[in-house]
Amino acid sequence: MSENRHGPVVDTSASRHARLRPVAPQDVRVTDDFWAPRLRRNREVTIPAQHEQCETTGALRNFARAAGSVGGDFSGRYYSDSDVYKWIEAASWSLATDPSAELGDRLDAVIKLVSGAQDADGYLNTYFSVDRVGERWTDLVVRHEMYCIGHLVAAAVAHVRATGETTLLDVALRACTHIASRFAPGEVPGTCGHPGLEMALVELYRTTGDERWLTLATWQLDSRGAGVLDGSEYLIDHEPVRTQSRVTGHAVRALYLYAGMADVVLETGDAELRGALQRLWADLSGGKTAVTGGVGARWDGEAFGDAYELPDRAYNETCAAIAHIFLAWRLLLLTGEPEYRDAVETALHNGVLPGLSQSGTEFFYQNPLADAGRHRREPWFSCACCPPNIARLLASLPGYLYTTSDEGLWVQLYIGNQADLRLADGTPVRVDVATGLPWRGTVGVTVSPPAPTEFTLFLPVPGWAGGDVTVRVNGVDAAVEAGSRQVALRRTWTAGDSVELGFGTEVRALVAHPRVAATHHRVALARGPLVYCVEQADHETPVAGLRLRGTEEWAAEHRADLLGGVTTLTATGSAVAVDDGPLYRTYSGSPEPTSSVPVTAIPYYAWANRAPGEMRVFIPLADR
C-alpha cells in the first residue's frame, strides 16, 4: 500500500496526465471573515446535528440490525447507508484540519458499526441484510448497491488521509473485492444506476497503488451503453460513454459519472474519454448551466433539460452543484484551464452555499431562481443526500485552495488562509492570504520559503473581474497583460515577499443567451463571485412588479447587521402595477412604469433566511 495519510481530496500527486496537483486539507487553515465562520459552524453545529439525524432516522441503527445486535425493520430509503458514509467523510475531513477528541470518538463508534455489518464475503448494504439477502445484485438499475459502496470508499479514503488509520479502508477493500469478483472486468458487465463508485475506485487506486481498482473503474465506465441499465438515457446508459456528446439524464448521476471519467483520464490519458469529456463540458457550460452554477433544470427526474432550457423554477439540486464542482475540479487538475476554476468558484458561492441556512441545521434540496415564498429550508429529507454532501464539501474545502505543478505554486480560490505547502521538489513554503472577497476585490499574498527559492507563483484573474486587475510585488507595480486570465510571477522568492492584487467589483447586469426563453428581456445582477437576487423582505412594492433598465448605478453597502453580514446593492428602479385582473389580456404595449422605486439586492446564497416572500434572480427590463 502506498503512503496515504495526509493526502488531498483528489490525489493526483502521482497521476501521469495531471497538469496540477492539489494539496492536503490539513496543510491549509482558513482564516477569513467569510469562510472561516462557515467552516467552524460546519464542524461545531452541522456535523453533530447530522449525526443526530442519522440516529433519529434509523440510518445508524440499520448497521446494528445488519450485524444482528438489534431487531426490527429496516429504516429509511434503500440507499440510507450513503448518508452515514457521507457523514463519516465530513467528520474525517473535519478532523484533518481541526482535531477533536469528541468527534474522533464518535467517528470511531460509527466505523465500528459499519465494520460489524459487513458479511464475510465483503458484501455490505444494510438494506439487503437480514431479510433481503436473496435480492442482492438483482436490480442494478434502481437499488444503488454500488453507489453506496462508492460513498463507503470515499469515506474510507478521507478517513485514512485524515487519521492514518486503516480500519474503514479495510472494510472498503473487502467490499470492492466482492464487487470485482461479482462483476469481473472483461467478463461480466456491471455498473450502477447511480454512478459514484467509479471516481471512488480511482481514488482507492491512488491510495493503495493497486491497479485492480483503476481497471474496475474503467470497466464500469465501459459497461454503460451495453444495456446493463436497460439503455436508459435517464441513467446515462443510452450510448457508450466514449461517444457521448450531450449532457443528459439525472444531473447528479451524470456529473458523478463524468467526474469518474475525468479521474480515469488523469491516470491513463485515455484519448477517447478525454474527447468525450471535452464535448460534454461544452454542452454543459454552453447551454445547461444556470447563472448560479446550478445544474439540472427539470423537477421531473432531477434531470438536465434541453440546451437553453433554464427556467426560473429550475430544480438545481444542491448535490448537482457539488457534482459540478467535482467535475470542474478534476478538469482543472487535468488541464489547468481557468474556465474550470471559475466554474468551481461560481458553483461554490452560488450553487452550494444557498443550500445551507445561517444556522447550519437547515438545507435546500432544490435551488430555484424564483420563488413565491413557499420554498424553505428543512432540517432533513427522506432522501437526505444533500445535507451530508454539503457537510463533506465544506469540511474538505481547504484542499481546494491551492495546487502545485513542476513550475511552481498555484492559488486557485481567493479565500483567506495560512498554508504550509511543499513545491514539487519538496521545498517547503509558507503562504499567507488575506482577502476582502467576496465583498471587496482585494487580495494580499505573502510567500515565505525558508531560503531564497525560484519558482512561479500563479494567481488567477477571475472571469468576473473582466480583466480589471492590478498587481504589486513588494510594493512595486507589476505588468499584467491585457485580458490575461492568470498572473504568472517567476522570481526568486524570499521570506516575507508580498503580492497585492486588486480586482474590479463593479456590478454586472447579466443577460442570458437569446435562446433562453425564460430569461428573455431580463437581467441578473452579479458582483465579484456572487450572484444577487431581490427578495420581498426588502421591498414594499411587489417583487413581481420591479423593473430595471440594466444601466443603473448601483451602490454597494456592507451591512454587518443583515443576514450574517452581507454587501447589499441598491439603485432606483421602477415598478408596474401588479393587479388581480385577467390572466391573459390583449396586448397594448408594454405596461407603463407607475413609479420610481428603490431596489435592493442581496446575495442569492442568503435568501429565504427571513420572512417568506417572493424572490427573483432575473428581473424584467423596462422598455422605457
Coordinates of C-alpha atoms in Angstrom, one line a residue:
M1 CA 0.0 0.0 0.0
S2 CA 1.3 3.5 -0.9
E3 CA 1.7 6.2 1.7
N4 CA -1.8 7.6 2.0
R5 CA -2.0 9.7 5.1
H6 CA -2.1 13.5 4.7
G7 CA -3.4 13.3 1.2
P8 CA -5.5 15.6 -0.9
V9 CA -9.2 15.1 -1.6
V10 CA -8.3 14.1 -5.2
D11 CA -4.8 12.9 -5.1
T12 CA -3.1 13.5 -8.5
S13 CA 0.4 13.6 -7.0
A14 CA 1.4 10.5 -9.0
S15 CA -1.1 10.9 -11.9
R16 CA 0.9 10.9 -15.1
H17 CA -1.5 13.0 -17.1
A18 CA -2.4 15.7 -14.5
R19 CA -1.3 19.3 -15.1
L20 CA -1.8 20.2 -11.5
R21 CA -1.6 18.5 -8.1
P22 CA -3.8 19.7 -5.2
V23 CA -2.7 20.0 -1.6
A24 CA -4.0 18.2 1.5
P25 CA -6.7 19.9 3.5
Q26 CA -4.7 19.8 6.7
D27 CA -2.0 21.9 5.1
V28 CA -4.3 24.9 5.0
R29 CA -6.0 26.8 7.8
V30 CA -8.9 29.0 6.6
T31 CA -8.9 32.4 8.4
D32 CA -11.0 34.9 6.5
D33 CA -14.2 36.5 7.8
F34 CA -16.5 35.0 5.2
W35 CA -15.4 31.3 5.1
A36 CA -13.8 30.6 8.5
P37 CA -17.1 31.1 10.4
R38 CA -18.9 28.8 8.0
L39 CA -16.3 26.0 8.3
R40 CA -16.4 26.4 12.1
R41 CA -20.2 26.2 12.1
N42 CA -19.9 23.1 9.9
R43 CA -17.8 21.2 12.4
E44 CA -19.4 22.6 15.6
V45 CA -23.1 22.5 14.5
T46 CA -23.8 20.9 11.2
I47 CA -21.8 17.7 11.5
P48 CA -23.0 16.9 15.1
A49 CA -26.6 17.7 14.0
Q50 CA -26.3 15.4 11.1
H51 CA -25.0 12.6 13.3
E52 CA -28.2 13.1 15.4
Q53 CA -30.3 12.9 12.2
C54 CA -28.6 9.6 11.3
E55 CA -29.6 8.3 14.7
T56 CA -33.1 9.6 14.6
T57 CA -33.9 8.3 11.1
G58 CA -32.5 4.9 11.9
A59 CA -29.7 5.0 9.4
L60 CA -27.1 4.1 12.1
R61 CA -29.4 1.5 13.6
N62 CA -29.6 -0.2 10.3
F63 CA -25.9 -1.2 10.6
A64 CA -26.5 -2.6 14.1
R65 CA -29.5 -4.5 12.7
A66 CA -27.4 -6.0 9.9
A67 CA -24.8 -7.1 12.4
G68 CA -27.5 -8.9 14.4
S69 CA -27.2 -6.8 17.5
V70 CA -30.7 -5.3 17.3
G71 CA -34.0 -6.5 15.7
G72 CA -36.8 -4.7 14.0
D73 CA -37.3 -3.5 10.4
F74 CA -35.0 -1.6 8.1
S75 CA -35.5 2.2 8.4
G76 CA -35.4 4.8 5.6
R77 CA -34.6 4.6 1.9
Y78 CA -32.7 1.7 0.4
Y79 CA -29.6 3.9 0.0
S80 CA -29.6 5.4 3.5
D81 CA -26.2 3.8 4.1
S82 CA -24.8 6.5 1.9
D83 CA -26.0 9.2 4.4
V84 CA -23.8 7.6 7.1
Y85 CA -20.8 7.3 4.7
K86 CA -21.0 10.9 3.7
W87 CA -21.2 11.8 7.4
I88 CA -18.0 9.8 8.0
E89 CA -16.3 11.6 5.2
A90 CA -17.3 15.0 6.5
A91 CA -16.2 14.1 10.0
S92 CA -12.9 12.8 8.7
W93 CA -12.0 15.9 6.8
S94 CA -13.1 18.0 9.7
L95 CA -10.7 16.0 11.9
A96 CA -7.9 16.5 9.4
T97 CA -8.0 20.3 9.8
D98 CA -9.3 20.6 13.4
P99 CA -8.6 17.6 15.7
S100 CA -11.4 16.9 18.2
A101 CA -11.3 14.0 20.7
E102 CA -15.1 14.1 21.0
L103 CA -15.7 13.9 17.2
G104 CA -12.9 11.3 16.9
D105 CA -14.6 9.0 19.4
R106 CA -18.0 9.4 17.7
L107 CA -16.4 8.6 14.4
D108 CA -14.7 5.5 15.8
A109 CA -18.1 4.3 17.1
V110 CA -19.8 4.8 13.7
I111 CA -16.9 3.0 11.9
K112 CA -17.2 0.1 14.3
L113 CA -21.0 -0.1 13.5
V114 CA -20.2 -0.2 9.8
S115 CA -17.5 -2.8 10.1
G116 CA -19.7 -5.0 12.2
A117 CA -22.4 -5.0 9.4
Q118 CA -20.1 -6.4 6.7
D119 CA -20.5 -10.0 5.6
A120 CA -17.6 -12.5 5.5
D121 CA -17.6 -12.3 1.6
G122 CA -17.2 -8.5 1.8
Y123 CA -20.8 -7.6 0.8
L124 CA -22.1 -4.6 2.7
N125 CA -25.5 -3.0 2.3
T126 CA -27.9 -2.9 5.2
Y127 CA -31.0 -2.8 3.1
F128 CA -30.1 -6.2 1.7
S129 CA -29.2 -7.7 5.0
V130 CA -31.3 -9.9 7.3
D131 CA -34.5 -10.3 5.2
R132 CA -33.4 -9.4 1.6
V133 CA -30.2 -11.3 1.2
G134 CA -31.7 -13.2 -1.8
E135 CA -32.3 -9.9 -3.7
R136 CA -28.7 -8.8 -3.8
W137 CA -27.4 -7.6 -7.2
T138 CA -30.8 -8.3 -8.8
D139 CA -31.6 -4.6 -9.6
L140 CA -28.6 -2.6 -10.7
V141 CA -31.0 0.0 -12.3
V142 CA -32.6 1.1 -9.1
R143 CA -31.2 -0.2 -5.8
H144 CA -27.9 1.8 -5.5
E145 CA -25.7 -1.1 -4.2
M146 CA -22.6 0.1 -6.0
Y147 CA -23.4 3.8 -5.3
C148 CA -23.5 3.1 -1.6
I149 CA -20.1 1.3 -1.8
G150 CA -18.8 4.3 -3.7
H151 CA -19.6 6.6 -0.7
L152 CA -18.1 4.0 1.6
V153 CA -14.8 4.1 -0.4
A154 CA -14.8 7.9 -0.4
A155 CA -15.3 7.9 3.4
A156 CA -12.6 5.3 3.9
V157 CA -10.1 7.3 1.8
A158 CA -10.9 10.5 3.7
H159 CA -10.5 8.7 7.0
V160 CA -7.1 7.2 6.2
R161 CA -5.9 10.5 4.9
A162 CA -7.1 12.3 7.9
T163 CA -6.1 9.9 10.6
G164 CA -3.7 7.3 9.1
E165 CA -6.0 4.6 10.4
T166 CA -7.0 1.8 8.0
T167 CA -9.9 0.2 9.8
L168 CA -12.5 1.6 7.4
L169 CA -10.2 1.3 4.4
D170 CA -10.0 -2.5 5.1
V171 CA -13.8 -2.6 5.0
A172 CA -13.9 -0.7 1.7
L173 CA -11.2 -3.0 0.2
R174 CA -13.2 -6.1 1.1
A175 CA -16.4 -4.6 -0.4
C176 CA -14.7 -3.7 -3.6
T177 CA -13.0 -7.1 -3.8
H178 CA -16.5 -8.6 -3.6
I179 CA -17.8 -6.4 -6.5
A180 CA -14.7 -7.2 -8.6
S181 CA -15.4 -10.9 -8.2
R182 CA -19.1 -10.5 -9.0
F183 CA -18.6 -8.1 -12.0
A184 CA -15.2 -9.2 -13.2
P185 CA -13.6 -6.8 -15.7
G186 CA -13.7 -8.1 -19.2
E187 CA -16.2 -10.8 -18.2
V188 CA -19.4 -9.6 -16.5
P189 CA -20.6 -6.1 -17.4
G190 CA -21.8 -4.3 -14.3
T191 CA -22.5 -0.7 -13.4
C192 CA -24.9 1.1 -11.1
G193 CA -28.0 3.1 -11.9
H194 CA -26.5 5.9 -9.8
P195 CA -22.8 6.5 -10.6
G196 CA -20.3 7.3 -7.8
L197 CA -18.3 4.2 -7.4
E198 CA -16.2 5.0 -10.5
M199 CA -14.4 8.0 -9.1
A200 CA -14.1 6.4 -5.7
L201 CA -12.4 3.4 -7.2
V202 CA -9.8 5.6 -8.9
E203 CA -9.2 7.3 -5.5
L204 CA -8.8 3.8 -4.0
Y205 CA -6.2 3.0 -6.7
R206 CA -4.4 6.3 -5.8
T207 CA -4.5 5.4 -2.2
T208 CA -3.3 1.7 -2.4
G209 CA -1.4 1.7 -5.7
D210 CA -3.4 -1.5 -6.7
E211 CA -4.2 -1.4 -10.4
R212 CA -7.2 -3.6 -9.9
W213 CA -9.3 -0.6 -8.8
L214 CA -8.4 1.5 -11.8
T215 CA -9.2 -1.4 -14.1
L216 CA -12.5 -2.0 -12.3
A217 CA -13.4 1.7 -12.6
T218 CA -12.7 1.7 -16.4
W219 CA -14.7 -1.5 -16.8
Q220 CA -17.7 0.1 -15.0
L221 CA -17.5 3.1 -17.4
D222 CA -17.3 0.9 -20.4
S223 CA -20.2 -1.2 -19.2
R224 CA -22.5 1.7 -19.9
G225 CA -24.3 1.7 -23.3
A226 CA -24.4 -2.1 -23.3
G227 CA -27.9 -2.3 -21.9
V228 CA -27.0 -3.2 -18.4
L229 CA -29.2 -0.4 -17.3
D230 CA -31.9 -1.0 -19.9
G231 CA -30.4 1.6 -22.3
S232 CA -31.9 4.4 -20.2
E233 CA -31.0 7.9 -21.1
Y234 CA -32.0 9.0 -17.6
L235 CA -29.3 6.6 -16.2
I236 CA -26.8 7.7 -18.9
D237 CA -26.8 4.2 -20.4
H238 CA -28.1 5.3 -23.8
E239 CA -24.7 5.0 -25.5
P240 CA -21.1 4.2 -24.6
V241 CA -19.5 6.9 -22.5
R242 CA -16.7 7.3 -25.1
T243 CA -19.1 8.5 -27.8
Q244 CA -21.3 10.7 -25.7
S245 CA -21.6 14.4 -26.5
R246 CA -24.8 15.6 -24.9
V247 CA -25.2 16.1 -21.1
T248 CA -28.5 14.3 -20.3
G249 CA -30.4 12.4 -17.7
H250 CA -30.3 12.7 -13.9
A251 CA -28.0 15.6 -13.2
V252 CA -26.1 14.3 -10.2
R253 CA -25.7 10.9 -11.7
A254 CA -24.4 12.3 -14.9
L255 CA -21.9 14.6 -13.3
Y256 CA -20.6 11.9 -10.9
L257 CA -20.2 9.7 -14.0
Y258 CA -18.2 12.4 -15.9
A259 CA -16.1 13.0 -12.8
G260 CA -15.2 9.3 -12.8
M261 CA -14.3 9.6 -16.5
A262 CA -12.1 12.5 -15.7
D263 CA -10.4 10.5 -12.9
V264 CA -9.6 7.7 -15.4
V265 CA -8.2 10.2 -17.9
L266 CA -6.0 11.7 -15.3
E267 CA -4.5 8.3 -14.6
T268 CA -4.4 6.8 -18.1
G269 CA -4.6 9.7 -20.6
D270 CA -7.3 7.8 -22.4
A271 CA -7.8 10.0 -25.6
E272 CA -11.4 8.7 -26.3
L273 CA -12.6 9.5 -22.8
R274 CA -10.9 12.9 -22.9
G275 CA -12.5 13.8 -26.2
A276 CA -15.9 12.8 -24.7
L277 CA -15.3 15.0 -21.7
Q278 CA -14.5 18.0 -23.9
R279 CA -17.7 17.5 -25.8
L280 CA -19.8 17.0 -22.6
W281 CA -18.3 20.0 -20.9
A282 CA -19.0 22.2 -23.9
D283 CA -22.6 21.1 -23.8
L284 CA -22.9 21.6 -20.1
S285 CA -21.3 25.1 -19.9
G286 CA -22.7 26.3 -23.2
G287 CA -26.4 25.7 -22.6
K288 CA -27.2 23.8 -19.5
T289 CA -25.8 25.7 -16.5
A290 CA -27.7 28.3 -14.5
V291 CA -26.2 31.7 -13.8
T292 CA -25.6 30.4 -10.3
G293 CA -23.6 27.4 -11.4
G294 CA -26.6 25.3 -10.5
V295 CA -27.4 22.4 -12.9
G296 CA -30.4 20.2 -13.6
A297 CA -33.3 22.2 -14.9
R298 CA -36.1 19.7 -14.6
W299 CA -38.0 18.7 -11.5
D300 CA -39.1 15.7 -13.4
G301 CA -36.4 13.2 -12.7
E302 CA -34.0 15.8 -11.2
A303 CA -32.7 15.9 -14.8
F304 CA -31.0 18.1 -17.4
G305 CA -33.3 19.6 -19.9
D306 CA -32.6 20.5 -23.5
A307 CA -29.9 23.1 -24.4
Y308 CA -31.0 26.6 -23.1
E309 CA -33.8 25.1 -21.1
L310 CA -33.1 27.1 -18.0
P311 CA -36.3 28.2 -16.3
D312 CA -36.7 30.4 -13.3
R313 CA -38.1 27.5 -11.3
A314 CA -35.3 25.2 -12.2
Y315 CA -34.6 22.2 -9.9
N316 CA -30.9 22.9 -9.5
E317 CA -30.3 20.3 -6.8
T318 CA -27.7 21.2 -4.2
C319 CA -26.0 17.8 -4.9
A320 CA -25.8 18.7 -8.6
A321 CA -23.9 21.9 -7.8
I322 CA -21.5 19.8 -5.7
A323 CA -21.1 17.3 -8.5
H324 CA -20.5 20.2 -10.9
I325 CA -17.6 21.2 -8.6
F326 CA -16.2 17.7 -8.6
L327 CA -16.2 17.5 -12.4
A328 CA -14.8 21.0 -12.9
W329 CA -12.0 20.4 -10.2
R330 CA -10.9 17.3 -12.0
L331 CA -10.8 19.0 -15.4
L332 CA -8.8 21.8 -13.8
L333 CA -6.3 19.3 -12.5
L334 CA -6.1 17.8 -15.9
T335 CA -5.7 21.0 -17.9
G336 CA -5.0 24.0 -15.7
E337 CA -7.5 26.0 -17.8
P338 CA -9.1 28.9 -16.0
E339 CA -12.7 28.2 -17.1
Y340 CA -12.8 25.2 -14.8
R341 CA -11.5 27.2 -11.8
D342 CA -14.2 29.8 -12.5
A343 CA -16.9 27.1 -12.6
V344 CA -15.7 25.8 -9.1
E345 CA -15.9 29.3 -7.7
T346 CA -19.3 30.1 -9.1
A347 CA -20.9 26.9 -8.1
L348 CA -19.4 27.1 -4.6
H349 CA -20.6 30.6 -3.8
N350 CA -24.0 30.4 -5.6
G351 CA -24.9 26.8 -6.2
V352 CA -23.8 25.2 -2.9
L353 CA -24.0 27.9 -0.2
P354 CA -27.7 28.6 -0.8
G355 CA -28.3 25.0 0.3
L356 CA -27.3 25.8 3.9
S357 CA -29.1 28.0 6.3
Q358 CA -27.4 30.6 8.5
S359 CA -27.9 28.3 11.5
G360 CA -26.2 25.4 9.8
T361 CA -29.0 23.0 10.5
E362 CA -31.5 23.5 7.6
F363 CA -31.0 22.8 4.0
F364 CA -32.3 23.3 0.5
Y365 CA -32.6 20.3 -1.8
Q366 CA -33.6 22.5 -4.8
N367 CA -32.4 25.9 -5.6
P368 CA -34.8 27.7 -8.0
L369 CA -34.0 31.2 -9.3
A370 CA -37.5 32.5 -8.5
D371 CA -40.0 31.6 -5.8
A372 CA -43.3 32.8 -4.4
G373 CA -42.3 32.4 -0.8
R374 CA -43.1 28.8 -0.2
H375 CA -39.7 27.2 -0.7
R376 CA -38.0 27.0 2.7
R377 CA -35.0 25.0 4.0
E378 CA -35.7 21.9 6.0
P379 CA -33.7 20.1 8.8
W380 CA -33.6 16.8 6.8
F381 CA -35.2 15.0 4.0
S382 CA -36.5 11.4 3.4
C383 CA -33.9 11.4 0.6
A384 CA -31.2 13.1 2.6
C385 CA -28.4 13.2 0.0
C386 CA -27.8 17.0 0.0
P387 CA -27.2 17.8 3.7
P388 CA -24.2 15.5 4.3
N389 CA -22.9 16.3 0.8
I390 CA -22.7 20.0 1.8
A391 CA -21.0 19.0 5.1
R392 CA -18.3 16.9 3.4
L393 CA -17.6 19.5 0.8
L394 CA -17.2 22.3 3.4
A395 CA -15.1 20.1 5.6
S396 CA -12.7 19.4 2.7
L397 CA -12.8 23.0 1.3
P398 CA -9.2 23.9 2.5
G399 CA -8.0 21.3 0.0
Y400 CA -9.4 23.2 -3.0
L401 CA -7.4 26.5 -2.3
Y402 CA -4.0 25.6 -3.9
T403 CA -2.4 23.3 -6.5
T404 CA 1.2 22.8 -7.4
S405 CA 3.0 21.8 -10.6
D406 CA 6.6 21.4 -11.7
E407 CA 6.7 25.2 -12.4
G408 CA 5.6 26.3 -9.0
L409 CA 2.6 27.1 -6.8
W410 CA -0.9 28.0 -8.0
V411 CA -3.5 29.8 -5.9
Q412 CA -6.9 28.6 -7.0
L413 CA -9.5 30.1 -4.7
Y414 CA -9.0 33.5 -3.0
I415 CA -10.0 32.5 0.5
G416 CA -8.1 33.9 3.4
N417 CA -5.8 31.3 4.9
Q418 CA -2.4 30.3 6.3
A419 CA -0.8 27.4 4.5
D420 CA 2.3 25.3 4.9
L421 CA 2.9 23.7 1.5
R422 CA 5.6 21.9 -0.5
L423 CA 6.6 22.6 -4.0
A424 CA 7.1 19.8 -6.5
D425 CA 10.7 19.3 -5.5
G426 CA 9.8 19.1 -1.8
T427 CA 10.8 22.7 -0.9
P428 CA 8.6 23.9 1.9
V429 CA 6.9 27.3 1.6
R430 CA 4.6 29.2 3.9
V431 CA 1.8 31.1 2.2
D432 CA -0.5 33.6 3.9
V433 CA -3.5 35.0 2.0
A434 CA -5.7 37.9 3.2
T435 CA -8.6 38.9 1.2
G436 CA -11.6 41.2 1.2
L437 CA -13.6 38.9 -1.1
P438 CA -16.3 38.3 -1.7
W439 CA -17.2 41.8 -0.7
R440 CA -14.0 43.7 -1.8
G441 CA -11.7 42.9 -4.6
T442 CA -8.5 43.0 -2.6
V443 CA -6.1 40.1 -2.1
G444 CA -2.7 40.0 -0.4
V445 CA -0.4 37.0 -0.7
T446 CA 2.7 36.7 1.4
V447 CA 5.2 34.0 0.4
S448 CA 7.9 32.7 2.9
P449 CA 10.2 29.9 1.8
P450 CA 12.9 29.0 4.4
A451 CA 15.6 30.1 1.9
P452 CA 15.6 32.0 -1.3
T453 CA 13.8 29.8 -3.8
E454 CA 13.0 30.3 -7.5
F455 CA 9.6 29.3 -8.7
T456 CA 6.5 30.7 -10.4
L457 CA 3.5 31.9 -8.4
F458 CA 0.4 31.6 -10.5
L459 CA -2.5 33.8 -9.5
P460 CA -5.9 33.6 -11.3
V461 CA -7.7 36.5 -12.7
P462 CA -11.4 35.5 -12.2
G463 CA -13.7 35.8 -15.1
W464 CA -15.9 38.1 -13.1
A465 CA -13.1 40.7 -12.9
G466 CA -13.3 41.3 -16.6
G467 CA -9.5 41.8 -16.9
D468 CA -9.6 44.6 -14.4
V469 CA -6.6 43.7 -12.3
T470 CA -3.7 45.4 -10.7
V471 CA -0.6 43.7 -9.2
R472 CA 2.1 44.9 -7.0
V473 CA 5.1 42.8 -5.8
N474 CA 6.8 44.1 -2.7
G475 CA 5.1 47.4 -3.3
V476 CA 6.2 47.8 -7.0
D477 CA 3.7 47.7 -9.8
A478 CA 3.9 44.6 -12.0
A479 CA 2.9 44.5 -15.6
V480 CA -0.3 42.5 -16.4
E481 CA -1.0 41.5 -19.9
A482 CA -4.4 42.9 -21.0
G483 CA -7.1 40.3 -20.9
S484 CA -4.9 37.8 -19.1
R485 CA -6.8 35.2 -17.1
Q486 CA -3.7 34.5 -15.0
V487 CA -0.8 36.3 -13.5
A488 CA 2.4 34.3 -13.5
L489 CA 5.2 35.7 -11.3
R490 CA 8.5 34.0 -11.8
R491 CA 11.2 35.1 -9.4
T492 CA 13.4 34.1 -6.6
W493 CA 11.2 34.4 -3.6
T494 CA 12.4 35.2 -0.1
A495 CA 10.7 35.1 3.2
G496 CA 8.1 37.9 3.5
D497 CA 7.8 38.7 -0.2
S498 CA 4.3 40.1 -0.8
V499 CA 1.9 40.4 -3.7
E500 CA -1.1 42.7 -3.7
L501 CA -3.9 42.2 -6.2
G502 CA -6.8 44.4 -6.9
F503 CA -9.8 43.3 -8.9
G504 CA -12.8 45.2 -10.2
T505 CA -16.0 44.5 -8.4
E506 CA -18.4 46.6 -10.5
V507 CA -22.0 45.4 -10.5
R508 CA -22.6 43.3 -13.7
A509 CA -26.1 43.2 -15.3
L510 CA -26.1 39.8 -16.9
V511 CA -28.3 38.7 -19.8
A512 CA -28.7 35.1 -21.0
H513 CA -28.3 33.8 -24.5
P514 CA -31.3 34.7 -26.7
R515 CA -32.3 31.0 -26.9
V516 CA -33.0 31.0 -23.1
A517 CA -36.7 31.9 -23.4
A518 CA -37.3 32.0 -19.7
T519 CA -35.0 35.0 -19.2
H520 CA -35.8 37.0 -22.3
H521 CA -35.7 40.7 -21.7
R522 CA -34.5 40.3 -18.1
V523 CA -31.2 40.8 -16.2
A524 CA -29.5 39.1 -13.3
L525 CA -27.1 41.1 -11.0
A526 CA -23.7 39.9 -10.0
R527 CA -20.8 41.4 -8.1
G528 CA -17.5 39.7 -7.6
P529 CA -18.1 36.0 -7.4
L530 CA -21.6 36.4 -6.1
V531 CA -24.9 36.3 -7.9
Y532 CA -27.6 38.5 -6.4
C533 CA -31.4 38.4 -6.1
V534 CA -34.3 40.6 -5.0
E535 CA -36.4 39.4 -2.1
Q536 CA -39.7 40.7 -0.9
A537 CA -38.4 41.4 2.6
D538 CA -36.5 44.4 1.2
H539 CA -39.4 45.9 -0.8
E540 CA -42.8 47.5 -0.2
T541 CA -43.5 47.1 -4.0
P542 CA -44.3 43.5 -5.1
V543 CA -41.2 42.0 -6.4
A544 CA -43.1 40.8 -9.4
G545 CA -43.6 44.5 -10.4
L546 CA -40.0 45.6 -10.2
R547 CA -38.3 46.7 -13.4
L548 CA -34.7 47.7 -14.3
R549 CA -33.1 49.5 -17.2
G550 CA -29.9 47.4 -16.9
T551 CA -27.8 50.5 -16.8
E552 CA -28.4 51.5 -13.2
E553 CA -25.7 52.9 -11.0
W554 CA -25.7 50.5 -8.1
A555 CA -24.5 51.5 -4.6
A556 CA -22.8 48.7 -2.7
E557 CA -23.1 48.9 1.1
H558 CA -21.8 46.3 3.6
R559 CA -24.4 45.6 6.2
A560 CA -22.9 43.8 9.1
D561 CA -26.3 43.6 10.8
L562 CA -28.0 41.8 7.9
L563 CA -28.1 38.1 7.1
G564 CA -24.8 37.4 8.9
G565 CA -23.1 40.3 7.2
V566 CA -23.7 41.0 3.5
T567 CA -23.0 43.6 0.9
T568 CA -26.3 44.9 -0.5
L569 CA -26.8 46.6 -3.8
T570 CA -29.2 49.5 -4.1
A571 CA -30.4 51.5 -7.0
T572 CA -33.5 53.3 -8.2
G573 CA -35.7 51.2 -10.5
S574 CA -39.3 51.3 -11.5
A575 CA -42.4 49.4 -10.9
V576 CA -45.5 48.4 -12.8
A577 CA -48.9 47.7 -11.3
V578 CA -49.4 44.1 -10.2
D579 CA -53.2 43.6 -10.3
D580 CA -55.8 40.9 -9.9
G581 CA -57.0 41.3 -13.5
P582 CA -57.4 38.5 -16.1
L583 CA -54.6 36.1 -16.6
Y584 CA -54.4 36.9 -20.3
R585 CA -55.1 40.4 -21.9
T586 CA -55.0 42.0 -25.3
Y587 CA -51.5 43.4 -26.0
S588 CA -51.5 47.2 -26.0
G589 CA -47.8 47.8 -25.5
S590 CA -45.6 47.2 -22.5
P591 CA -47.1 48.4 -19.2
E592 CA -46.0 51.9 -18.3
P593 CA -44.0 52.1 -15.1
T594 CA -46.1 53.7 -12.4
S595 CA -43.4 54.9 -10.2
S596 CA -39.7 55.1 -9.4
V597 CA -38.9 52.7 -6.5
P598 CA -35.8 51.7 -4.6
V599 CA -34.5 48.3 -5.5
T600 CA -32.3 46.3 -3.1
A601 CA -30.5 43.2 -4.0
I602 CA -28.9 40.6 -1.6
P603 CA -26.6 37.7 -2.4
Y604 CA -28.5 34.8 -3.7
Y605 CA -27.0 32.4 -1.2
A606 CA -28.6 34.4 1.7
W607 CA -32.2 34.3 0.5
A608 CA -35.0 32.6 2.5
N609 CA -33.5 33.4 5.8
R610 CA -36.1 36.0 6.7
A611 CA -39.9 36.2 6.4
P612 CA -41.2 34.2 3.5
G613 CA -41.8 36.3 0.4
E614 CA -41.3 36.4 -3.4
M615 CA -37.7 36.1 -4.7
R616 CA -36.2 36.6 -8.2
V617 CA -32.8 36.4 -9.6
F618 CA -33.7 37.6 -13.1
I619 CA -35.5 40.9 -13.1
P620 CA -37.6 42.2 -16.1
L621 CA -36.3 45.2 -18.0
A622 CA -38.4 48.3 -18.5
D623 CA -39.0 49.2 -22.1
R624 CA -38.9 52.9 -21.3

